CSV table of C-alpha atoms in Angstrom, one decimal:
chain,number,residue,atom,x,y,z
A,1,MET,CA,113.7,55.3,131.4
A,2,SER,CA,114.7,52.3,133.4
A,3,LEU,CA,114.8,48.7,132.1
A,4,GLN,CA,111.8,47.8,134.2
A,5,GLU,CA,109.8,50.7,132.8
A,6,LYS,CA,110.7,49.8,129.2
A,7,ALA,CA,109.6,46.2,129.8
A,8,GLN,CA,106.3,47.3,131.4
A,9,ASN,CA,105.8,49.7,128.4
A,10,HIS,CA,106.4,46.8,125.9
A,11,ILE,CA,104.1,44.5,127.9
A,12,GLY,CA,101.4,47.2,127.9
A,13,GLN,CA,101.7,47.5,124.1
A,14,LEU,CA,101.5,43.8,123.7
A,15,ASP,CA,98.5,43.5,126.0
A,16,LYS,CA,96.8,46.2,124.0
A,17,GLU,CA,97.5,44.3,120.7
A,18,LEU,CA,96.3,41.0,122.2
A,19,SER,CA,93.0,42.7,123.3
A,20,LYS,CA,92.0,42.6,119.6
A,21,TYR,CA,91.4,38.8,120.0
A,22,SER,CA,88.1,38.0,121.7
A,23,TYR,CA,89.1,34.4,122.6
A,24,LEU,CA,92.1,35.8,124.6
A,25,ASN,CA,89.9,38.3,126.4
A,26,GLU,CA,87.5,35.5,127.3
A,27,PHE,CA,90.3,33.3,128.5
A,28,GLU,CA,91.6,36.1,130.7
A,29,LYS,CA,88.1,36.6,132.2
A,30,GLN,CA,87.6,32.8,132.9
A,31,THR,CA,91.1,32.2,134.4
A,32,GLY,CA,92.0,35.5,135.9
A,33,VAL,CA,95.4,35.3,134.3
A,34,GLN,CA,96.4,38.2,132.2
A,35,LYS,CA,96.5,37.2,128.5
A,36,VAL,CA,99.8,38.9,128.0
A,37,TYR,CA,101.5,36.6,130.5
A,38,VAL,CA,99.9,33.5,129.0
A,39,VAL,CA,101.1,34.5,125.6
A,40,LEU,CA,104.6,35.3,126.8
A,41,GLY,CA,104.7,32.1,128.9
A,42,PHE,CA,103.6,30.0,125.9
A,43,GLY,CA,106.2,31.8,123.7
A,44,ALA,CA,109.0,31.2,126.3
A,45,LEU,CA,108.0,27.5,126.6
A,46,TYR,CA,108.0,27.1,122.8
A,47,PHE,CA,111.4,28.7,122.5
A,48,PHE,CA,112.7,26.6,125.4
A,49,LEU,CA,111.6,23.4,123.7
A,50,ILE,CA,113.2,24.5,120.4
A,51,PHE,CA,116.4,25.6,122.1
A,52,PHE,CA,116.8,22.2,123.8
A,53,ASN,CA,115.8,20.3,120.7
A,54,VAL,CA,112.6,18.8,122.1
A,55,ALA,CA,110.5,18.2,119.0
A,56,ALA,CA,112.3,21.2,117.5
A,57,GLU,CA,111.8,20.2,113.9
A,58,PHE,CA,108.1,19.8,114.4
A,59,LEU,CA,107.7,23.1,116.3
A,60,VAL,CA,109.8,25.1,113.9
A,61,ASN,CA,108.0,23.7,110.8
A,62,THR,CA,104.7,24.3,112.5
A,63,ILE,CA,105.4,28.0,113.1
A,64,GLY,CA,106.9,28.2,109.7
A,65,PHE,CA,103.6,26.9,108.2
A,66,ALA,CA,100.8,27.9,110.6
A,67,LEU,CA,101.4,31.6,111.0
A,68,PRO,CA,102.1,32.3,107.3
A,69,ALA,CA,99.2,30.0,106.2
A,70,TYR,CA,96.8,32.1,108.4
A,71,TYR,CA,98.1,35.4,106.9
A,72,SER,CA,98.1,33.9,103.4
A,73,LEU,CA,94.4,32.9,103.7
A,74,HIS,CA,93.7,36.4,105.1
A,75,ALA,CA,95.5,37.9,102.1
A,76,LEU,CA,93.4,35.8,99.7
A,77,PHE,CA,90.2,37.1,101.2
A,78,THR,CA,91.2,40.8,101.0
A,79,ALA,CA,91.0,43.1,98.0
A,80,GLY,CA,94.5,44.6,98.2
A,81,THR,CA,97.5,42.9,96.5
A,82,ALA,CA,100.4,44.1,98.7
A,83,ASP,CA,99.9,41.3,101.1
A,84,ASP,CA,99.5,38.8,98.3
A,85,THR,CA,103.0,39.6,97.0
A,86,GLN,CA,104.4,39.4,100.5
A,87,TRP,CA,103.0,35.9,101.2
A,88,LEU,CA,103.8,34.6,97.7
A,89,THR,CA,107.4,35.7,98.3
A,90,TYR,CA,107.4,34.1,101.7
A,91,TRP,CA,106.2,30.7,100.3
A,92,VAL,CA,108.8,30.8,97.5
A,93,VAL,CA,111.7,31.5,100.0
A,94,TYR,CA,110.4,29.0,102.5
A,95,ALA,CA,110.2,26.3,99.8
A,96,PHE,CA,113.8,27.0,98.7
A,97,LEU,CA,114.9,27.0,102.3
A,98,THR,CA,113.2,23.6,102.9
A,99,VAL,CA,114.7,22.0,99.8
A,100,PHE,CA,118.1,23.4,100.5
A,101,GLU,CA,117.9,22.2,104.1
A,102,SER,CA,116.9,18.7,103.2
A,103,GLY,CA,119.6,18.6,100.5
A,104,ILE,CA,122.5,19.3,102.9
A,105,ASN,CA,121.1,17.8,106.1
A,106,ALA,CA,122.0,21.1,107.9
A,107,VAL,CA,120.7,19.9,111.2
A,108,TYR,CA,123.7,17.6,111.7
A,109,TRP,CA,126.2,20.2,110.8
A,110,PHE,CA,125.2,23.2,112.9
A,111,PRO,CA,124.7,23.2,116.7
A,112,PHE,CA,121.4,24.9,117.7
A,113,TYR,CA,120.3,24.7,114.1
A,114,TYR,CA,116.6,24.7,114.9
A,115,THR,CA,117.0,27.7,117.2
A,116,PHE,CA,118.5,29.7,114.3
A,117,LYS,CA,116.0,28.4,111.9
A,118,PHE,CA,113.2,29.4,114.3
A,119,VAL,CA,114.5,33.0,114.4
A,120,LEU,CA,115.0,33.0,110.6
A,121,VAL,CA,111.5,31.7,109.9
A,122,LEU,CA,109.9,34.2,112.3
A,123,TRP,CA,111.9,37.0,110.8
A,124,MET,CA,110.8,36.0,107.3
A,125,ALA,CA,107.1,35.5,108.3
A,126,LEU,CA,106.4,38.5,110.3
A,127,PRO,CA,104.9,41.3,108.2
A,128,GLN,CA,106.7,43.9,110.3
A,129,THR,CA,110.1,42.7,109.2
A,130,SER,CA,109.6,41.7,105.6
A,131,GLY,CA,112.4,39.2,106.0
A,132,ALA,CA,111.3,37.0,103.1
A,133,GLN,CA,111.4,40.0,100.8
A,134,ILE,CA,115.0,40.7,101.9
A,135,VAL,CA,116.1,37.1,101.4
A,136,PHE,CA,114.3,37.0,98.0
A,137,ARG,CA,115.9,40.2,96.7
A,138,SER,CA,119.4,39.3,98.1
A,139,PHE,CA,119.7,35.7,97.0
A,140,LEU,CA,116.9,34.3,94.8
A,141,GLU,CA,116.2,37.2,92.5
A,142,PRO,CA,119.8,37.6,91.3
A,143,VAL,CA,119.9,33.9,90.4
A,144,PHE,CA,116.4,33.5,88.8
A,145,ALA,CA,115.7,37.0,87.4
A,146,LYS,CA,117.3,36.1,84.0
A,147,TYR,CA,114.8,33.3,83.5
A,148,PHE,CA,111.8,35.6,84.1
A,149,THR,CA,112.8,39.0,82.7
A,150,HIS,CA,110.7,38.4,79.5
A,151,THR,CA,107.5,38.3,81.5
A,152,GLY,CA,108.0,41.6,83.3
A,153,THR,CA,107.7,42.5,87.0
A,154,SER,CA,105.0,41.1,89.2
A,155,ALA,CA,103.2,44.5,89.1
A,156,ASN,CA,103.1,44.3,85.3
A,157,LEU,CA,101.8,40.7,85.5
A,158,LYS,CA,99.1,41.7,87.9
A,159,ALA,CA,98.1,44.6,85.7
A,160,GLN,CA,97.9,42.3,82.6
A,161,ALA,CA,95.8,39.8,84.6
A,162,ALA,CA,93.4,42.5,85.7
A,163,LYS,CA,93.0,43.6,82.1
A,164,THR,CA,92.0,40.1,81.0
A,165,GLU,CA,89.3,39.8,83.7
């Protein structure tokens, strides 16, 4: 399969996924512009602004908050607990990243810092990648597990909480 065919295949899959959102379908009907190209254009502009450090801190922190906040609220209103654990883990890792970042003033030390932070935050936030889980298990759990081993795992805590209700 050629590169162009692969790109068209991915665009088709994205368009199918975006069709789930009625406001995008309505926007496409009103403007005549395919929703997939609007979303890709907006994403490219967003990344362009971050790459060239035009309001990059605001844009990265917005995506690091807005997308996970939406998914966290969704998780709170669903019965399952798997997504609750994912988003709690994200917020813990994001908080540590924010405190660490402010403590070392990383933005002045690394060129294209916000570009890398943008990619890291997206990787951590997207449910498909489970990046926050990887960061937590690799860095935070080894450091903090000794302080919380007496309480058991999160699954045990949830089971205990369910018994008390």
